[in-house]
Short mmCIF file of C-alpha atoms in Angstrom, two decimals:
data_model
loop_
_atom_site.label_atom_id
_atom_site.label_comp_id
_atom_site.label_asym_id
_atom_site.label_seq_id
_atom_site.Cartn_x
_atom_site.Cartn_y
_atom_site.Cartn_z
CA UNK R 290 0.00 0.00 0.00
CA UNK R 291 2.99 2.27 0.22
CA UNK R 292 3.07 2.39 -3.58
CA UNK R 293 -0.36 3.99 -3.64
CA UNK R 294 -1.08 5.80 -0.34
CA UNK R 295 -4.41 7.09 -1.70
CA UNK R 296 -5.73 3.54 -1.87
CA UNK R 297 -6.38 3.27 1.85
CA UNK R 298 -8.34 6.53 1.76
CA UNK R 299 -10.53 5.22 -1.03
CA UNK R 300 -11.05 2.06 1.00
CA UNK R 301 -12.15 4.19 3.94
CA UNK R 302 -14.55 6.11 1.69
CA UNK R 303 -16.11 2.79 0.68
CA UNK R 304 -16.51 1.77 4.31
CA UNK R 305 -17.91 5.20 5.19
CA UNK R 306 -20.52 4.74 2.44
CA UNK R 307 -21.66 1.49 4.07
CA UNK R 308 -21.86 3.22 7.47
CA UNK R 309 -23.94 5.97 5.84
CA UNK R 310 -26.35 3.37 4.48
CA UNK R 311 -26.74 1.80 7.93
CA UNK R 312 -27.44 5.24 9.39
CA UNK R 313 -30.00 5.99 6.69
CA UNK R 314 -31.78 2.74 7.46
CA UNK R 315 -32.23 3.89 11.06
CA UNK R 316 -33.73 7.27 10.12
CA UNK R 317 -35.95 6.42 7.17
CA UNK R 318 -37.75 3.53 8.87
CA UNK R 319 -39.69 5.84 11.19
CA UNK R 320 -41.06 7.68 8.16
CA UNK R 321 -42.26 4.44 6.59
CA UNK R 322 -43.95 2.96 9.69
CA UNK R 323 -47.41 4.54 9.09
CA UNK R 324 -47.51 3.18 5.53
CA UNK R 325 -46.21 -0.23 6.67
CA UNK R 326 -48.94 -0.35 9.32
CA UNK R 327 -51.59 0.13 6.62
CA UNK R 328 -50.17 -2.14 3.92
CA UNK R 329 -49.16 -5.03 6.20
CA UNK R 330 -52.03 -4.57 8.69
CA UNK R 331 -49.45 -4.19 11.46
CA UNK R 332 -50.51 -3.64 15.06
CA UNK R 333 -48.78 -1.24 17.43
CA UNK R 334 -46.94 -4.21 18.91
CA UNK R 335 -45.83 -5.29 15.43
CA UNK R 336 -44.47 -1.81 14.70
CA UNK R 337 -42.57 -1.79 17.99
CA UNK R 338 -40.96 -5.13 17.13
CA UNK R 339 -40.09 -3.96 13.60
CA UNK R 340 -38.03 -1.22 15.27
CA UNK R 341 -36.81 -3.15 18.31
CA UNK R 342 -35.72 -6.36 16.54
CA UNK R 343 -32.93 -4.43 14.83
CA UNK R 344 -31.75 -2.70 18.02
CA UNK R 345 -31.75 -5.88 20.09
CA UNK R 346 -29.74 -7.92 17.58
CA UNK R 347 -27.38 -5.00 17.01
CA UNK R 348 -26.61 -4.74 20.73
CA UNK R 349 -26.25 -8.51 21.17
CA UNK R 350 -23.98 -9.15 18.18
CA UNK R 351 -21.50 -6.25 18.30
CA UNK R 352 -18.90 -7.77 20.63
CA UNK R 353 -18.86 -11.21 18.93
CA UNK R 354 -18.66 -9.50 15.52
CA UNK R 355 -15.58 -7.52 16.56
CA UNK R 356 -13.96 -10.66 17.93
CA UNK R 357 -14.65 -12.55 14.70
CA UNK R 358 -13.08 -9.72 12.71
CA UNK R 359 -9.87 -10.01 14.73
CA UNK R 360 -9.85 -13.79 14.45
CA UNK R 361 -11.04 -14.51 10.89
CA UNK R 362 -9.96 -11.31 9.15
CA UNK R 363 -11.55 -7.87 9.30
CA UNK R 364 -11.94 -7.57 5.54
CA UNK R 365 -13.52 -11.01 5.26
CA UNK R 366 -16.04 -10.38 8.04
CA UNK R 367 -16.82 -6.88 6.79
CA UNK R 368 -17.54 -8.21 3.28
CA UNK R 369 -19.82 -10.91 4.71
CA UNK R 370 -21.63 -8.29 6.80
CA UNK R 371 -22.15 -6.02 3.79
CA UNK R 372 -23.54 -8.88 1.70
CA UNK R 373 -25.84 -9.88 4.57
CA UNK R 374 -26.99 -6.29 5.04
CA UNK R 375 -27.74 -5.90 1.32
CA UNK R 376 -29.59 -9.22 1.06
CA UNK R 377 -31.69 -8.56 4.16
CA UNK R 378 -32.49 -5.04 2.90
CA UNK R 379 -33.94 -6.60 -0.25
CA UNK R 380 -35.84 -9.12 1.87
CA UNK R 381 -37.32 -6.30 3.96
CA UNK R 382 -38.31 -4.38 0.83
CA UNK R 383 -40.36 -7.28 -0.51
CA UNK R 384 -41.73 -8.57 2.82
CA UNK R 385 -45.40 -9.54 2.59
CA UNK R 386 -46.10 -9.91 6.31
CA UNK R 387 -45.02 -8.34 9.57
CA UNK R 388 -43.28 -11.59 10.55
CA UNK R 389 -41.12 -11.48 7.42
CA UNK R 390 -40.29 -7.82 7.99
CA UNK R 391 -39.37 -8.37 11.65
CA UNK R 392 -37.12 -11.29 10.67
CA UNK R 393 -35.51 -9.19 7.93
CA UNK R 394 -34.87 -6.36 10.38
CA UNK R 395 -33.24 -8.80 12.80
CA UNK R 396 -30.86 -10.00 10.07
CA UNK R 397 -30.16 -6.37 9.19
CA UNK R 398 -29.06 -5.95 12.80
CA UNK R 399 -26.54 -8.78 12.42
CA UNK R 400 -24.99 -7.08 9.40
CA UNK R 401 -24.91 -3.67 11.06
CA UNK R 402 -23.40 -5.21 14.21
CA UNK R 403 -20.29 -6.09 12.20
CA UNK R 404 -20.22 -3.00 9.96
CA UNK R 405 -20.18 -0.49 12.82
CA UNK R 406 -17.20 -1.84 14.85
CA UNK R 407 -15.17 -3.09 11.89
CA UNK R 408 -15.46 0.28 10.16
CA UNK R 409 -13.65 1.69 13.19
CA UNK R 410 -11.28 -1.24 13.63
CA UNK R 411 -9.51 -0.67 10.30
CA UNK R 412 -8.47 2.85 11.34
CA UNK R 413 -5.76 1.81 13.87
CA UNK R 414 -4.54 -0.79 11.36
CA UNK R 415 -4.41 1.31 8.19
CA UNK R 416 -3.54 4.76 9.46
CA UNK R 417 -0.60 6.15 11.39
CA UNK R 418 -1.44 8.28 14.46
CA UNK R 419 -1.01 11.55 12.55
CA UNK R 420 -3.51 10.37 9.91
CA UNK R 421 -6.21 9.09 12.25
CA UNK R 422 -7.70 12.53 12.90
CA UNK R 423 -8.83 12.82 9.28
CA UNK R 424 -9.88 9.17 9.07
CA UNK R 425 -12.09 9.42 12.16
CA UNK R 426 -13.56 12.72 10.94
CA UNK R 427 -14.53 11.06 7.65
CA UNK R 428 -16.17 8.13 9.43
CA UNK R 429 -17.98 10.38 11.90
CA UNK R 430 -19.25 12.54 9.04
CA UNK R 431 -20.83 9.48 7.40
CA UNK R 432 -22.69 8.70 10.62
CA UNK R 433 -23.99 12.20 11.31
CA UNK R 434 -24.89 13.10 7.73
CA UNK R 435 -27.36 10.22 7.72
CA UNK R 436 -29.58 11.96 10.28
CA UNK R 437 -30.71 14.91 8.13
CA UNK R 438 -30.30 13.08 4.82
CA UNK R 439 -32.54 10.20 5.98
CA UNK R 440 -35.78 12.23 6.12
CA UNK R 441 -34.94 13.92 2.82
CA UNK R 442 -34.28 10.66 0.97
CA UNK R 443 -37.05 8.81 2.78
CA UNK R 444 -39.58 11.56 2.18
CA UNK R 445 -38.82 11.60 -1.54
CA UNK R 446 -39.00 7.82 -1.86
CA UNK R 447 -42.28 7.55 0.05
CA UNK R 448 -43.80 10.32 -2.05
CA UNK R 449 -42.92 8.57 -5.33
CA UNK R 450 -42.60 4.82 -4.59
CA UNK R 451 -43.88 2.11 -2.24
CA UNK R 452 -42.63 1.74 1.33
CA UNK R 453 -40.16 -1.02 0.39
CA UNK R 454 -38.07 1.51 -1.53
CA UNK R 455 -36.64 2.85 1.75
CA UNK R 456 -34.97 -0.54 2.20
CA UNK R 457 -34.20 -1.23 -1.45
CA UNK R 458 -32.14 1.98 -1.75
CA UNK R 459 -29.52 0.25 0.42
CA UNK R 460 -28.76 -2.42 -2.16
CA UNK R 461 -26.90 -0.46 -4.88
CA UNK R 462 -24.80 1.38 -2.28
CA UNK R 463 -23.91 -1.90 -0.59
CA UNK R 464 -22.96 -3.44 -3.95
CA UNK R 465 -20.55 -0.54 -4.62
CA UNK R 466 -19.16 -0.81 -1.08
CA UNK R 467 -18.58 -4.56 -1.48
CA UNK R 468 -16.66 -4.04 -4.73
CA UNK R 469 -14.57 -1.20 -3.28
CA UNK R 470 -13.77 -3.05 -0.03
CA UNK R 471 -12.88 -6.24 -1.96
CA UNK R 472 -10.51 -4.35 -4.27
CA UNK R 473 -9.05 -1.66 -2.02
CA UNK R 474 -9.03 -2.88 1.60
CA UNK R 475 -6.12 -5.13 2.64
CA UNK R 476 -6.82 -8.07 4.90
CA UNK R 477 -5.78 -7.82 8.53
CA UNK R 478 -6.31 -10.10 11.50
CA UNK R 479 -4.89 -10.93 14.87
CA UNK R 480 -1.87 -13.22 14.72
CA UNK R 481 -2.98 -14.87 17.94
CA UNK R 482 -4.81 -18.18 17.55
CA UNK R 483 -6.38 -18.66 20.96
CA UNK R 484 -9.74 -20.29 21.65
CA UNK R 485 -12.98 -18.34 21.41
CA UNK R 486 -14.47 -17.08 24.67
CA UNK R 487 -17.83 -18.82 24.19
CA UNK R 488 -19.04 -18.02 27.71
CA UNK R 489 -18.20 -14.36 27.15
CA UNK R 490 -20.11 -14.34 23.84
CA UNK R 491 -23.22 -15.84 25.47
CA UNK R 492 -23.10 -13.59 28.53
CA UNK R 493 -22.44 -10.39 26.57
CA UNK R 494 -25.15 -11.11 24.00
CA UNK R 495 -27.76 -11.97 26.63
CA UNK R 496 -26.83 -9.09 28.93
CA UNK R 497 -26.68 -6.37 26.28
CA UNK R 498 -29.90 -7.57 24.60
CA UNK R 499 -31.76 -7.65 27.93
CA UNK R 500 -30.48 -4.23 28.98
CA UNK R 501 -31.38 -2.72 25.61
CA UNK R 502 -34.85 -4.28 25.58
CA UNK R 503 -35.50 -3.14 29.14
CA UNK R 504 -34.73 0.49 28.38
CA UNK R 505 -36.73 0.38 25.13
CA UNK R 506 -39.71 -1.02 27.06
CA UNK R 507 -39.29 1.52 29.87
CA UNK R 508 -39.31 4.33 27.31
CA UNK R 509 -42.52 2.95 25.79
CA UNK R 510 -44.45 1.77 28.86
CA UNK R 511 -43.02 3.96 31.64
CA UNK R 512 -40.52 3.48 34.44
CA UNK R 513 -43.07 1.82 36.71
CA UNK R 514 -43.49 -1.12 34.31
CA UNK R 515 -42.40 -4.21 36.24
CA UNK R 516 -41.32 -6.13 33.13
CA UNK R 517 -39.09 -3.25 31.99
CA UNK R 518 -37.41 -2.82 35.37
CA UNK R 519 -37.01 -6.57 35.80
CA UNK R 520 -35.41 -6.92 32.36
CA UNK R 521 -33.01 -4.03 33.05
CA UNK R 522 -32.04 -5.61 36.38
CA UNK R 523 -31.54 -9.02 34.75
CA UNK R 524 -29.41 -7.53 31.97
CA UNK R 525 -27.26 -5.65 34.50
CA UNK R 526 -26.82 -8.83 36.57
CA UNK R 527 -25.72 -10.85 33.52
CA UNK R 528 -23.23 -8.13 32.55
CA UNK R 529 -21.85 -8.16 36.12
CA UNK R 530 -21.28 -11.91 35.74
CA UNK R 531 -19.61 -11.21 32.38
CA UNK R 532 -17.17 -8.75 33.98
CA UNK R 533 -16.36 -11.26 36.74
CA UNK R 534 -15.77 -14.01 34.15
CA UNK R 535 -13.56 -11.81 32.00
CA UNK R 536 -11.50 -10.75 35.03
CA UNK R 537 -11.05 -14.38 36.07
CA UNK R 538 -10.09 -15.40 32.55
CA UNK R 539 -7.58 -12.56 32.22
CA UNK R 540 -6.02 -13.41 35.58
CA UNK R 541 -5.79 -17.11 34.69
CA UNK R 542 -4.09 -16.35 31.39
CA UNK R 543 -1.68 -13.93 33.03
CA UNK R 544 -0.74 -16.63 35.56
CA UNK R 545 0.10 -18.93 32.66
CA UNK R 546 -2.45 -21.61 33.52
CA UNK R 547 -4.71 -21.05 30.52
CA UNK R 548 -3.20 -24.02 28.70
CA UNK R 549 -5.01 -26.42 31.00
CA UNK R 550 -8.42 -25.32 29.69
CA UNK R 551 -9.01 -28.21 27.25
CA UNK R 552 -7.19 -27.05 24.19
CA UNK R 553 -5.25 -23.99 25.16
CA UNK R 554 -5.61 -20.34 26.00
CA UNK R 555 -9.01 -18.66 25.82
CA UNK R 556 -8.67 -15.05 24.76
CA UNK R 557 -11.11 -12.84 26.72
CA UNK R 558 -13.90 -11.32 24.64
CA UNK R 559 -13.41 -8.01 26.46
CA UNK R 560 -9.96 -6.65 27.23
CA UNK R 561 -10.79 -5.13 30.62
CA UNK R 562 -7.27 -3.73 30.83
CA UNK R 563 -8.25 -1.22 28.17
CA UNK R 564 -10.13 0.60 30.91
CA UNK R 565 -6.83 1.26 32.66
CA UNK R 566 -6.21 3.74 29.87
CA UNK R 567 -7.73 7.13 30.64
CA UNK R 568 -7.77 7.84 26.90
CA UNK R 569 -9.87 4.77 26.14
CA UNK R 570 -12.19 5.05 29.13
CA UNK R 571 -12.96 8.75 28.92
CA UNK R 572 -12.82 8.91 25.15
CA UNK R 573 -15.51 6.20 25.02
CA UNK R 574 -17.61 7.81 27.79
CA UNK R 575 -17.48 11.24 26.17
CA UNK R 576 -18.24 9.85 22.71
CA UNK R 577 -21.29 8.17 24.25
CA UNK R 578 -22.40 11.36 25.99
CA UNK R 579 -22.36 13.12 22.61
CA UNK R 580 -25.30 10.87 21.72
CA UNK R 581 -27.19 12.16 24.75
CA UNK R 582 -26.54 15.77 23.77
CA UNK R 583 -27.64 15.13 20.18
CA UNK R 584 -30.88 13.41 21.12
CA UNK R 585 -32.77 16.67 21.55
CA UNK R 586 -32.02 17.70 17.98
CA UNK R 587 -32.41 14.44 16.10
CA UNK R 588 -35.54 13.24 17.93
CA UNK R 589 -37.45 16.30 19.08
CA UNK R 590 -36.69 18.93 16.45
CA UNK R 591 -38.08 16.97 13.45
CA UNK R 592 -41.32 16.54 15.44
CA UNK R 593 -41.29 20.26 16.19
CA UNK R 594 -40.89 21.15 12.52
CA UNK R 595 -43.58 18.70 11.38
CA UNK R 596 -46.23 18.81 14.11
CA UNK R 597 -45.80 22.37 15.40
CA UNK R 598 -44.56 24.25 12.34
CA UNK R 599 -46.35 22.16 9.71
CA UNK R 600 -43.36 21.02 7.60
CA UNK R 601 -43.22 17.60 5.94
CA UNK R 602 -40.53 14.97 6.58
CA UNK R 603 -38.36 16.21 3.73
CA UNK R 604 -38.68 19.79 4.96
CA UNK R 605 -37.63 18.83 8.48
CA UNK R 606 -34.56 17.08 7.06
CA UNK R 607 -33.62 20.17 5.05
CA UNK R 608 -33.88 22.29 8.20
CA UNK R 609 -31.26 20.09 9.90
CA UNK R 610 -28.66 20.65 7.17
CA UNK R 611 -27.08 23.77 8.78
CA UNK R 612 -25.85 21.49 11.55
CA UNK R 613 -23.91 19.45 8.98
CA UNK R 614 -22.24 22.60 7.67
CA UNK R 615 -21.15 23.58 11.16
CA UNK R 616 -19.99 20.05 11.86
CA UNK R 617 -17.79 19.95 8.74
CA UNK R 618 -16.16 23.25 9.72
CA UNK R 619 -15.61 21.96 13.26
CA UNK R 620 -14.08 18.68 12.08
CA UNK R 621 -11.73 20.38 9.65
CA UNK R 622 -10.70 22.87 12.32
CA UNK R 623 -10.20 20.27 15.05
CA UNK R 624 -8.19 18.02 12.72
CA UNK R 625 -5.83 20.85 11.82
CA UNK R 626 -5.53 22.15 15.38
CA UNK R 627 -4.80 18.68 16.79
CA UNK R 628 -2.34 17.59 14.10
CA UNK R 629 1.43 18.07 14.62
CA UNK R 630 2.80 21.13 12.81
CA UNK R 631 5.46 20.55 10.16
CA UNK R 632 8.34 22.95 9.74
CA UNK R 633 10.05 23.64 6.39
CA UNK R 634 12.80 21.16 7.25
CA UNK R 635 10.24 18.41 7.88
CA UNK R 636 10.51 18.41 11.67
CA UNK R 637 7.29 18.17 13.66
CA UNK R 638 6.29 20.29 16.63
CA UNK R 639 3.44 20.10 19.11
CA UNK R 640 -0.09 20.68 17.77
CA UNK R 641 -1.80 23.99 18.43
CA UNK R 642 -4.49 22.39 20.59
CA UNK R 643 -4.82 19.20 22.66
CA UNK R 644 -7.62 16.66 22.51
CA UNK R 645 -8.61 17.69 26.04
CA UNK R 646 -8.96 21.33 25.00
CA UNK R 647 -10.90 20.59 21.81
CA UNK R 648 -13.29 18.14 23.44
CA UNK R 649 -13.91 20.57 26.31
CA UNK R 650 -14.49 23.48 23.94
CA UNK R 651 -16.78 21.37 21.76
CA UNK R 652 -18.99 20.30 24.66
CA UNK R 653 -19.07 23.84 26.04
CA UNK R 654 -20.28 25.15 22.68
CA UNK R 655 -22.91 22.41 22.50
CA UNK R 656 -24.11 23.24 26.02
CA UNK R 657 -24.49 26.94 25.23
CA UNK R 658 -26.31 26.36 21.94
CA UNK R 659 -28.64 23.77 23.46
CA UNK R 660 -29.48 26.39 26.08
CA UNK R 661 -30.41 28.80 23.29
CA UNK R 662 -32.43 26.04 21.65
CA UNK R 663 -34.33 25.55 24.90
CA UNK R 664 -35.83 29.03 24.44
CA UNK R 665 -37.69 27.88 21.28
CA UNK R 666 -41.37 28.85 21.10
CA UNK R 667 -44.16 27.77 18.77
CA UNK R 668 -43.54 30.89 16.68
CA UNK R 669 -39.71 30.73 16.49
CA UNK R 670 -38.52 31.17 12.93
CA UNK R 671 -36.47 28.77 10.84
CA UNK R 672 -33.54 31.20 10.91
CA UNK R 673 -33.33 30.93 14.72
CA UNK R 674 -33.15 27.13 14.53
CA UNK R 675 -30.66 27.21 11.64
CA UNK R 676 -28.35 29.51 13.60
CA UNK R 677 -28.12 27.42 16.74
CA UNK R 678 -28.04 24.17 14.72
CA UNK R 679 -24.98 25.43 12.85
CA UNK R 680 -23.15 26.44 16.03
CA UNK R 681 -24.12 23.15 17.69
CA UNK R 682 -22.64 21.35 14.68
CA UNK R 683 -19.41 23.32 15.15
CA UNK R 684 -19.15 22.07 18.74
CA UNK R 685 -19.98 18.54 17.64
CA UNK R 686 -17.26 18.66 14.99
CA UNK R 687 -14.71 19.82 17.56
CA UNK R 688 -15.57 17.24 20.23
CA UNK R 689 -16.62 13.99 18.57
CA UNK R 690 -13.55 13.12 16.41
CA UNK R 691 -11.17 13.96 19.25
CA UNK R 692 -13.09 11.83 21.77
CA UNK R 693 -13.15 8.92 19.32
CA UNK R 694 -9.46 9.34 18.53
CA UNK R 695 -8.66 9.27 22.25
CA UNK R 696 -10.49 5.95 22.58
CA UNK R 697 -9.04 4.39 19.41
CA UNK R 698 -5.51 5.50 20.25
CA UNK R 699 -5.47 2.94 23.06
CA UNK R 700 -6.05 0.04 20.65
CA UNK R 701 -3.37 -2.02 18.99
CA UNK R 702 -3.69 -3.50 15.52
CA UNK R 703 -3.92 -6.90 17.21
CA UNK R 704 -7.13 -6.12 19.12
CA UNK R 705 -8.68 -3.29 17.10
CA UNK R 706 -11.76 -5.35 16.17
CA UNK R 707 -12.69 -6.35 19.72
CA UNK R 708 -11.76 -2.93 21.09
CA UNK R 709 -13.79 -1.07 18.45
CA UNK R 710 -16.73 -3.39 19.09
CA UNK R 711 -16.54 -2.56 22.79
CA UNK R 712 -16.61 1.17 21.99
CA UNK R 713 -19.54 0.69 19.60
CA UNK R 714 -21.49 -1.49 22.05
CA UNK R 715 -21.09 0.99 24.90
CA UNK R 716 -22.21 3.83 22.63
CA UNK R 717 -25.20 1.82 21.39
CA UNK R 718 -26.41 0.95 24.88
CA UNK R 719 -25.70 4.49 26.07
CA UNK R 720 -27.75 5.93 23.22
CA UNK R 721 -30.63 3.57 24.05
CA UNK R 722 -30.54 4.70 27.68
CA UNK R 723 -30.44 8.33 26.58
CA UNK R 724 -33.47 7.87 24.32
CA UNK R 725 -35.43 6.22 27.12
CA UNK R 726 -34.53 8.76 29.83
CA UNK R 727 -34.73 11.95 27.77
CA UNK R 728 -37.81 10.71 25.91
CA UNK R 729 -39.49 10.21 29.27
CA UNK R 730 -38.64 13.79 30.26
CA UNK R 731 -40.24 15.14 27.08
CA UNK R 732 -43.33 12.91 27.38
CA UNK R 733 -43.88 13.71 31.05
CA UNK R 734 -43.78 17.48 30.54
CA UNK R 735 -45.96 17.18 27.44
CA UNK R 736 -48.64 15.23 29.33
CA UNK R 737 -48.57 17.55 32.33
CA UNK R 738 -49.05 20.67 30.16
CA UNK R 739 -51.69 19.27 27.80
CA UNK R 740 -55.23 20.43 28.55
CA UNK R 741 -57.87 17.82 27.64
CA UNK R 742 -60.73 19.14 29.74
CA UNK R 743 -64.10 18.28 28.22
CA UNK R 744 -62.77 15.46 26.03
CA UNK R 745 -63.84 11.82 26.50
CA UNK R 746 -61.34 9.88 28.60
CA UNK R 747 -60.29 7.66 25.69
CA UNK R 748 -59.73 10.65 23.40
CA UNK R 749 -57.83 12.58 26.05
CA UNK R 750 -55.63 9.57 26.81
CA UNK R 751 -54.86 9.12 23.12
CA UNK R 752 -53.96 12.82 22.75
CA UNK R 753 -51.59 12.51 25.70
CA UNK R 754 -49.79 9.51 24.19
CA UNK R 755 -47.78 11.62 21.70
CA UNK R 756 -47.74 14.93 19.91
CA UNK R 757 -48.46 13.12 16.62
CA UNK R 758 -51.64 11.60 18.08
CA UNK R 759 -52.59 14.91 19.69
CA UNK R 760 -52.31 16.86 16.42
CA UNK R 761 -54.20 14.13 14.53
CA UNK R 762 -57.07 14.16 17.04
CA UNK R 763 -57.23 17.96 17.03
CA UNK R 764 -57.43 17.99 13.24
CA UNK R 765 -60.09 15.25 13.19
CA UNK R 766 -62.28 17.02 15.74
CA UNK R 767 -61.60 20.48 14.35
CA UNK R 768 -60.64 21.71 17.82
CA UNK R 769 -58.43 24.78 17.53
CA UNK R 770 -58.08 24.92 21.33
CA UNK R 771 -56.80 21.34 21.53
CA UNK R 772 -54.37 21.90 18.64
CA UNK R 773 -52.99 25.00 20.37
CA UNK R 774 -52.67 23.13 23.66
CA UNK R 775 -50.90 20.17 21.99
CA UNK R 776 -48.37 22.44 20.32
CA UNK R 777 -47.65 24.51 23.45
CA UNK R 778 -47.37 21.35 25.56
CA UNK R 779 -44.93 19.73 23.16
CA UNK R 780 -42.74 22.83 22.96
CA UNK R 781 -42.68 22.97 26.78
CA UNK R 782 -41.55 19.32 26.89
CA UNK R 783 -39.01 19.83 24.12
CA UNK R 784 -37.49 22.88 25.81
CA UNK R 785 -37.22 21.02 29.12
CA UNK R 786 -35.50 18.14 27.38
CA UNK R 787 -33.11 20.52 25.59
CA UNK R 788 -32.19 22.02 28.96
CA UNK R 789 -31.43 18.48 30.16
CA UNK R 790 -29.28 17.91 27.06
CA UNK R 791 -27.49 21.20 27.75
CA UNK R 792 -26.79 20.03 31.30
CA UNK R 793 -25.36 16.74 30.00
CA UNK R 794 -23.12 18.64 27.56
CA UNK R 795 -21.91 20.95 30.32
CA UNK R 796 -21.19 18.00 32.63
CA UNK R 797 -19.31 16.34 29.76
CA UNK R 798 -17.14 19.45 29.33
CA UNK R 799 -16.28 19.33 33.03
CA UNK R 800 -15.48 15.61 32.85
CA UNK R 801 -13.20 16.26 29.86
CA UNK R 802 -11.31 18.94 31.80
CA UNK R 803 -10.82 16.68 34.81
CA UNK R 804 -10.21 13.25 33.31
CA UNK R 805 -9.30 13.31 29.62
CA UNK R 806 -5.50 13.24 29.11
CA UNK R 807 -3.87 16.04 27.15
CA UNK R 808 -2.12 13.46 24.98
CA UNK R 809 -3.61 10.23 23.68
CA UNK R 810 -2.04 6.84 24.32
CA UNK R 811 -0.90 6.22 20.76
CA UNK R 812 -1.18 2.46 21.16
CA UNK R 813 0.15 2.40 24.71
CA UNK R 814 -2.24 -0.38 25.61
CA UNK R 815 -1.00 -2.60 22.82
CA UNK R 816 0.44 -4.93 25.45
CA UNK R 817 -3.00 -5.72 26.80
CA UNK R 818 -2.58 -9.34 25.73
CA UNK R 819 0.99 -9.68 26.93
CA UNK R 820 -0.01 -12.26 29.50
CA UNK R 821 -1.63 -14.35 26.80
CA UNK R 822 0.57 -14.19 23.76
CA UNK R 823 3.67 -12.27 24.64
CA UNK R 824 4.49 -9.02 22.87
CA UNK R 825 1.70 -7.67 20.67
CA UNK R 826 2.78 -5.79 17.54
CA UNK R 827 2.28 -2.05 17.84
CA UNK R 828 -0.06 -0.32 15.42
CA UNK R 829 2.97 0.99 13.53
CA UNK R 830 4.94 -2.22 13.87
CA UNK R 831 4.99 -5.62 12.24
CA UNK R 832 1.36 -5.84 11.19
CA UNK R 833 1.45 -2.43 9.49
CA UNK R 834 4.63 -3.38 7.66
CA UNK R 835 2.98 -6.54 6.38
CA UNK R 836 -0.09 -4.60 5.27
CA UNK R 837 1.89 -2.01 3.35
CA UNK R 838 4.41 -4.40 1.82
#
């Protein structure tokens, strides 16, 4: 690859395209659910499972997928995941029953579970530390661009084609990604040939799936639902057993007694020693907290534009685009500020800004702009939203790539698949928790502010279930008073939730100041497996030389 350095960047573009497709699939589905409910005669429970099947499988399969990438080859597993994602997208598009669609969505989750972590895992393998800033920025851009682009693409497709088109659009992009990855991406894998941690796979899959399902159910049915709380508790208990098992396994391997386990050393599914790295731990935590801060924009603001301001899905997506502009500026700026400066004689000097400073500044900017957003009223203009969206995007572009780079810098080429899967799994579960908690805040304030006096109990209860139902009922009954109350109540809930998001962003800025190191590890935890397999090649060592030969 040294003969053509641009090749690895084209490979990353291909992977970023597949990540973009996965992100689009998440955003466009919500637009298609009403049509799916009509065409497939789907119940509310069916619609919930169409959404949840994907999330549950995604959470359960991420860690095993990362481990398989390290063991079997990251390129090989990524290609299989892309093919699976494309085939299941086609199956979803032509599903003739809710059962078929739910099954297709579950298989989609398996493909996405490998695409997400392996798209990150190739970065420590392909790119030197000074190149990773740009590589991470490109990958992050693919993820975030999907949020506003999804409603635009989905709205157009649903206006002109049948609901299956929102899934079928994945197929040509996946085909191009498969060809590009097959041609451009070199194979890489761990040189270690230890046994698979089967107990870890079972415990992690069960625990993460239960925890995710519990928080999804709590967000839907309330925090007093016994089944939701019980499932959350069970998931947490299984994950506690997983941590105990991984610690025991690591200690046994370090003591040199792993060979007595019927066939040799079992490599732990989770390298708990990664958490000894402040870069990995706080980079992962802060990257997860970004999801909390973003929730107010990507969940509540499209509803505000559509139900309060009267825009359609495509119009709400267009109104989110200023955030992408700000994000691009922030990412370019943070990459340049955090990269070593080169003198005329080729010598490098310290970068202008540290990861700690950029992440702190990014979260501070997000906190301030979310505070401005929390002053939104039912009559606020599009220009007001565009302004604070753009500045929020600037903060996001400053913070997110640097937090991710801090986490990835602690990974070696040997364990980049499992380590990236761990980062992705923690972010996925964290985002699910954020949706459940912050969604509850919005719903609670909305219900408490909504006036349904004089309405039948069933009608009032339906109006309180969501702003979409409230607006629909007001339009059906022709009640101007109810419509006004629904809109004011939703804006009150949205503003409260945005204040909560601002508080999370501010707390994240403080955490970055206190805990995030000024300099990243740069592969300092590459000896995490030393007790198992001796010296592990550094990200710039043997494995990189073999890749570029």
